[in-house]
Short mmCIF file of C-alpha atoms in Angstrom, two decimals:
data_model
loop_
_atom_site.label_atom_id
_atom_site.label_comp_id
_atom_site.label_asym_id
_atom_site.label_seq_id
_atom_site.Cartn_x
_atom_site.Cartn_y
_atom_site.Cartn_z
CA UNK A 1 0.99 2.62 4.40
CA UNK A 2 -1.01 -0.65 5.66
CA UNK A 3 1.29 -3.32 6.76
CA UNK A 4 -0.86 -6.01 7.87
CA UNK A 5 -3.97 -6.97 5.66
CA UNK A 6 -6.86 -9.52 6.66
CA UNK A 7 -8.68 -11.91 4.12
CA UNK A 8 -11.34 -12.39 3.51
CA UNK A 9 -13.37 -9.43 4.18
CA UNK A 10 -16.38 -10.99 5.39
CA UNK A 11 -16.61 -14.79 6.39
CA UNK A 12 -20.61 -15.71 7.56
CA UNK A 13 -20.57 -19.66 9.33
CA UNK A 14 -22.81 -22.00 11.13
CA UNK A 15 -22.58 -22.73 14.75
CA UNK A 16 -19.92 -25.47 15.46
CA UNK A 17 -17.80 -24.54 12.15
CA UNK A 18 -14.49 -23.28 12.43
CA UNK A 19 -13.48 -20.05 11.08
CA UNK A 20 -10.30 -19.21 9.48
CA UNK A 21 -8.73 -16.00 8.67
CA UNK A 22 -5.77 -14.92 7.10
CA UNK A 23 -3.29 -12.08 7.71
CA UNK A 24 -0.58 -10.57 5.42
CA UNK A 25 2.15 -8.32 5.85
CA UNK A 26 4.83 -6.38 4.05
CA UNK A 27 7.75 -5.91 6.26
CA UNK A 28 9.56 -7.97 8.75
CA UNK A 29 8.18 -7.60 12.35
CA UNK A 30 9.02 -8.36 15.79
CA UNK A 31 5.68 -9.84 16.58
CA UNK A 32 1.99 -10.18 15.43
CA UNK A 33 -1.06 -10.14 16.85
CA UNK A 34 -4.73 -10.66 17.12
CA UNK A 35 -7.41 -8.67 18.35
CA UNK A 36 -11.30 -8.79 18.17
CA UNK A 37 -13.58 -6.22 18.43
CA UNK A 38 -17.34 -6.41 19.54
CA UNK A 39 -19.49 -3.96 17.52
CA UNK A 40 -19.36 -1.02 18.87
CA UNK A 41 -16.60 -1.78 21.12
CA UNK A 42 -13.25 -1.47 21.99
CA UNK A 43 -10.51 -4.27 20.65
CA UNK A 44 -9.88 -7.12 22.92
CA UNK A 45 -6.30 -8.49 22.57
CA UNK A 46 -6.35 -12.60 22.01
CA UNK A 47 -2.95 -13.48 21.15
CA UNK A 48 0.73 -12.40 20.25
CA UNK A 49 3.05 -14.52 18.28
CA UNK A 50 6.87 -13.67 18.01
CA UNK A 51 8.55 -13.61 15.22
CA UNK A 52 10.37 -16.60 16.41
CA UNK A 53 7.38 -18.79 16.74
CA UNK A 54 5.54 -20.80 14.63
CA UNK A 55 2.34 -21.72 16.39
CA UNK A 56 0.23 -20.75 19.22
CA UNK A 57 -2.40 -21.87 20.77
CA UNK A 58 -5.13 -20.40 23.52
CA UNK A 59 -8.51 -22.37 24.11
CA UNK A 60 -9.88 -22.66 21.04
CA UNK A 61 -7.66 -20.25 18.99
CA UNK A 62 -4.94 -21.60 17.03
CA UNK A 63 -2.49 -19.02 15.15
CA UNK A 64 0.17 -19.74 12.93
CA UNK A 65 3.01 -17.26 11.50
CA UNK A 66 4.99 -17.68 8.87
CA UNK A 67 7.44 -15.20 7.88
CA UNK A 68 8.89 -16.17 4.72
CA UNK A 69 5.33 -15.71 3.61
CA UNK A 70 5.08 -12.81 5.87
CA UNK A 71 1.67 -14.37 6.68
CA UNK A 72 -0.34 -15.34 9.78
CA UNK A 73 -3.52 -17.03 10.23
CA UNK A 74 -6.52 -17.31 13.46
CA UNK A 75 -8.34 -20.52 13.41
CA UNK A 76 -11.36 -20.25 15.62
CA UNK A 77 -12.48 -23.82 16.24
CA UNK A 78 -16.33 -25.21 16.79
CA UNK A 79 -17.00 -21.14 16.11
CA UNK A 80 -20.09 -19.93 18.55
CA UNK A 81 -22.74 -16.95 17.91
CA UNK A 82 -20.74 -15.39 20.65
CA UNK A 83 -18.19 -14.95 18.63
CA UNK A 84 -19.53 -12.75 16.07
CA UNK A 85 -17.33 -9.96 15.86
CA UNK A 86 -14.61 -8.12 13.61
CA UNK A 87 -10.86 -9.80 13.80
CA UNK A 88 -7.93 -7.66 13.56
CA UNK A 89 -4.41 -8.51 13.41
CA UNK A 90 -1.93 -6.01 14.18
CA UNK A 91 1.78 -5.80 13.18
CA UNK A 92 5.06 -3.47 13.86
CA UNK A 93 7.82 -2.92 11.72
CA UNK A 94 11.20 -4.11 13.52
CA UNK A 95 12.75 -1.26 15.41
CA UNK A 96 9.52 0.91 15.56
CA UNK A 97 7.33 0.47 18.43
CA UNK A 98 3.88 1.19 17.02
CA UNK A 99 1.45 -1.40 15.81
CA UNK A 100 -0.30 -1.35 12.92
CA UNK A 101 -3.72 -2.98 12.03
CA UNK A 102 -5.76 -4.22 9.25
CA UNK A 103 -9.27 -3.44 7.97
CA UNK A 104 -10.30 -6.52 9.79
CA UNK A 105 -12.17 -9.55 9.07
CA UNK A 106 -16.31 -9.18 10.00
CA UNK A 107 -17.25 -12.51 11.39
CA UNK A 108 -20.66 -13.76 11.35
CA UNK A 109 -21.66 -16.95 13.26
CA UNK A 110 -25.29 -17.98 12.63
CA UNK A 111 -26.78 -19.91 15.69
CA UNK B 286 -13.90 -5.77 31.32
CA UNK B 287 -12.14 -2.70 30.61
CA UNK B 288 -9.30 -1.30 33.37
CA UNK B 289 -9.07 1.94 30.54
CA UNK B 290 -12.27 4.41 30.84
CA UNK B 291 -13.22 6.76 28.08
CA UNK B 292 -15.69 9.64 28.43
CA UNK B 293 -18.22 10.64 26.56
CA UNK B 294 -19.33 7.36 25.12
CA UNK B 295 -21.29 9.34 22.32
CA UNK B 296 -20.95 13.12 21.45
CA UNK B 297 -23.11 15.05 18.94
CA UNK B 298 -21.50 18.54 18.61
CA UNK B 299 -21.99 21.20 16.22
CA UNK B 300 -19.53 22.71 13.75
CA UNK B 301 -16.84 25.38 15.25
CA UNK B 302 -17.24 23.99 19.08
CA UNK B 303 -14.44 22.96 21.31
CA UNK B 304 -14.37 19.24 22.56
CA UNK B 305 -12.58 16.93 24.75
CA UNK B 306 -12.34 13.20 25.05
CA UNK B 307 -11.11 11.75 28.24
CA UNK B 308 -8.83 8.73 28.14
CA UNK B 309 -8.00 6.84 31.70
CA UNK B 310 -6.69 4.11 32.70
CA UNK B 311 -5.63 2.13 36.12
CA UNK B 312 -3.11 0.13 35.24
CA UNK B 313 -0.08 2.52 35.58
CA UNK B 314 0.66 1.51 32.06
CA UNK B 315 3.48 4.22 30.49
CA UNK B 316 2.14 3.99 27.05
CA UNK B 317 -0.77 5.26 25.87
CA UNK B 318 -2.42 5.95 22.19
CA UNK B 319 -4.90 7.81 20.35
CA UNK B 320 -6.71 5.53 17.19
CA UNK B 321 -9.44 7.01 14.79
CA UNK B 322 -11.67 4.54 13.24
CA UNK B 323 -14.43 4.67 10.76
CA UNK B 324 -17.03 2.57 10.68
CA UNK B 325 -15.78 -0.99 9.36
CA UNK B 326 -12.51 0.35 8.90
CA UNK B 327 -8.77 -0.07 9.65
CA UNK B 328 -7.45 1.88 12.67
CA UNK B 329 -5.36 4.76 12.34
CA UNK B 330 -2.77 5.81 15.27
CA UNK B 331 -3.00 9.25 15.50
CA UNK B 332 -1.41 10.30 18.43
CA UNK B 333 0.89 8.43 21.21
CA UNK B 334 2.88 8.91 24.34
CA UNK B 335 5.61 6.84 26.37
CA UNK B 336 5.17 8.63 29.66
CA UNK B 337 4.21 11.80 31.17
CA UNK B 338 5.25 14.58 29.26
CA UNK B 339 5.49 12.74 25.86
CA UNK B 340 3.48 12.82 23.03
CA UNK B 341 4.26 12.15 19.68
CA UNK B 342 1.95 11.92 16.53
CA UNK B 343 0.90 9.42 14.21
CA UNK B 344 0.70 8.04 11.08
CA UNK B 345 -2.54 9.59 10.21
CA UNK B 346 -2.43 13.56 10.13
CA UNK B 347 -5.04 14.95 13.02
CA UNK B 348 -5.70 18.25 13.96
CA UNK B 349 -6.43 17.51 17.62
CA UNK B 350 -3.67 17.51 20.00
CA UNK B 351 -3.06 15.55 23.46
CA UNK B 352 -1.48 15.91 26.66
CA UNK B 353 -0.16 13.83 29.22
CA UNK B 354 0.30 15.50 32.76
CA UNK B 355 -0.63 12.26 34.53
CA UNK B 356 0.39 8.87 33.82
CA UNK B 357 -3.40 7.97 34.04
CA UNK B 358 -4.71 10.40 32.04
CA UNK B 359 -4.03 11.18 28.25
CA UNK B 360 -6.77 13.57 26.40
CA UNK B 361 -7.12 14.11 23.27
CA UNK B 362 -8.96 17.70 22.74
CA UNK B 363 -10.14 19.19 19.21
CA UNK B 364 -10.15 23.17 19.29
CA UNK B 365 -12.85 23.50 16.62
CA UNK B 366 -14.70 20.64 15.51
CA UNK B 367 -15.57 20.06 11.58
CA UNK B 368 -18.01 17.38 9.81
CA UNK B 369 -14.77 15.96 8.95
CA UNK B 370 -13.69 14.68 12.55
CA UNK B 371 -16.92 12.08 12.89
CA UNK B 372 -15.23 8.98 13.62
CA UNK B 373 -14.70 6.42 16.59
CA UNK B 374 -11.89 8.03 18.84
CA UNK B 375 -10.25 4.34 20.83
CA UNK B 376 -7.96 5.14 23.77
CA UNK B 377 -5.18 2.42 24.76
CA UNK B 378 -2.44 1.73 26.87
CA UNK B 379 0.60 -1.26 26.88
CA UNK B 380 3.29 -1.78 29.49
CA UNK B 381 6.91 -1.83 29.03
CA UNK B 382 7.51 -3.91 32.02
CA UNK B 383 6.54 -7.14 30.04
CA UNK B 384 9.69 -7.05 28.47
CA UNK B 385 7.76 -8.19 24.88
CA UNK B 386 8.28 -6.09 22.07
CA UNK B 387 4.74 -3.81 20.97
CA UNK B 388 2.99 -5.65 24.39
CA UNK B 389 -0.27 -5.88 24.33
CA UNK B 390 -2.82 -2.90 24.16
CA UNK B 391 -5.72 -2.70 26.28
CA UNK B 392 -8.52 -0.44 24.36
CA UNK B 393 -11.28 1.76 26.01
CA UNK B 394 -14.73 1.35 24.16
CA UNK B 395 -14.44 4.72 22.45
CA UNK B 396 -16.31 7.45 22.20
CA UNK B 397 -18.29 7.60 18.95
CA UNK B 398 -18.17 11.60 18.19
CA UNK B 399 -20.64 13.41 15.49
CA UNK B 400 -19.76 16.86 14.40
CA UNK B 401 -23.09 18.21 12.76
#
């Protein structure tokens, strides 16, 4: 059973856009996060929210969480061809200790 | 970039053989998992541990089994390999001693295995 589920798909931007992506869930969690993975590549963690947060930001990644929507979101701001990747979030169920992750969102970034 | 190693990067294997992918990491981290992922695909946990000597399943139903002797070392071996294993195989391990619920995992870049 999937528990956390990225939209859209597929997002394709320019250079300098930001890039928004969207992550739902089913269950209440303990905390959230995002990964991104290079193709071909391992995932590279970015950023954990609590459950207990709202907002959180690192450089130029902003994610939100709300959980009466059970819903998060990663805005990538002034996006760059280097990020071109696949975005992941990743949830647990509270009390298990596993995470589970979406089917991703493929990034494009054209230069 | 990565402190977790896996080994082979690519296999090509026929049907029937025995295989082994090696999973390592330097961190001392206690946990340590086993994903399967298809191409453009979710990933699914398939095996875990929480130290040496513990190994639990997944969600996702595999016929390979791990061990974990070392805290380093966790491989995942498949006794007879089937058109129906080719997948991505990504190794990772999380701390406890963060104190954060589900810490962060640190992934391997996989080994990409194709059973002909």
């Amino acid at each position: 059973s999937q528990q956390g589920e990225e939209d859209p798909q597929a997002l394709s931007i320019q250079e300098g856009e930001n890039a928004t992506m969207n992550c739902s869930y089913k269950t209440s969690i303990n905390n959230l996060q995002w990964y991104r993975q290079n193709s071909g590549r391992g995932l590279v963690h970015l950023i954990l929210i609590r459950s207990n947060e709202r907002e959180k930001h690192s450089g130029r990644l902003r994610v939100t969480l709300d959980t009466s929507k059970k819903s998060s979101s990663l805005l990538i701001t002034a996006s760059r061809a280097a990020d071109t990747a696949s975005y992941f979030c990743a949830t647990d169920m509270s009390g298990s200790e596993k995470l589970v992750f979406g089917k991703g969102t493929k990034l494009t970034v054209n230069p | 970039e990565a402190d977790i190693y896996q080994t082979p990067r690519y296999l090509v294997i026929g049907t029937g053989k025995k295989i082994t992918l090696e999973c390592s990491q330097t961190m001392g981290h206690d946990k340590m998992y086993w994903y399967q992922q298809d191409p453009g695909m979710e990933l699914h946990l398939i095996h875990y541990s929480y130290g040496v000597n513990s190994t639990e399943k997944g969600d996702l139903s595999s016929e390979s089994t791990v061990s974990r002797i070392r805290t380093e070392h966790f491989p995942l071996t498949l006794e007879s390999a089937r058109p129906s294993h080719t997948s991505q195989y990504l190794c990772a391990s999380s701390s406890t001693l963060l104190r954060v619920y589900n810490s962060p995992l640190h992934f391997g870049n996989g080994t990409r295995l194709t059973v002909t």
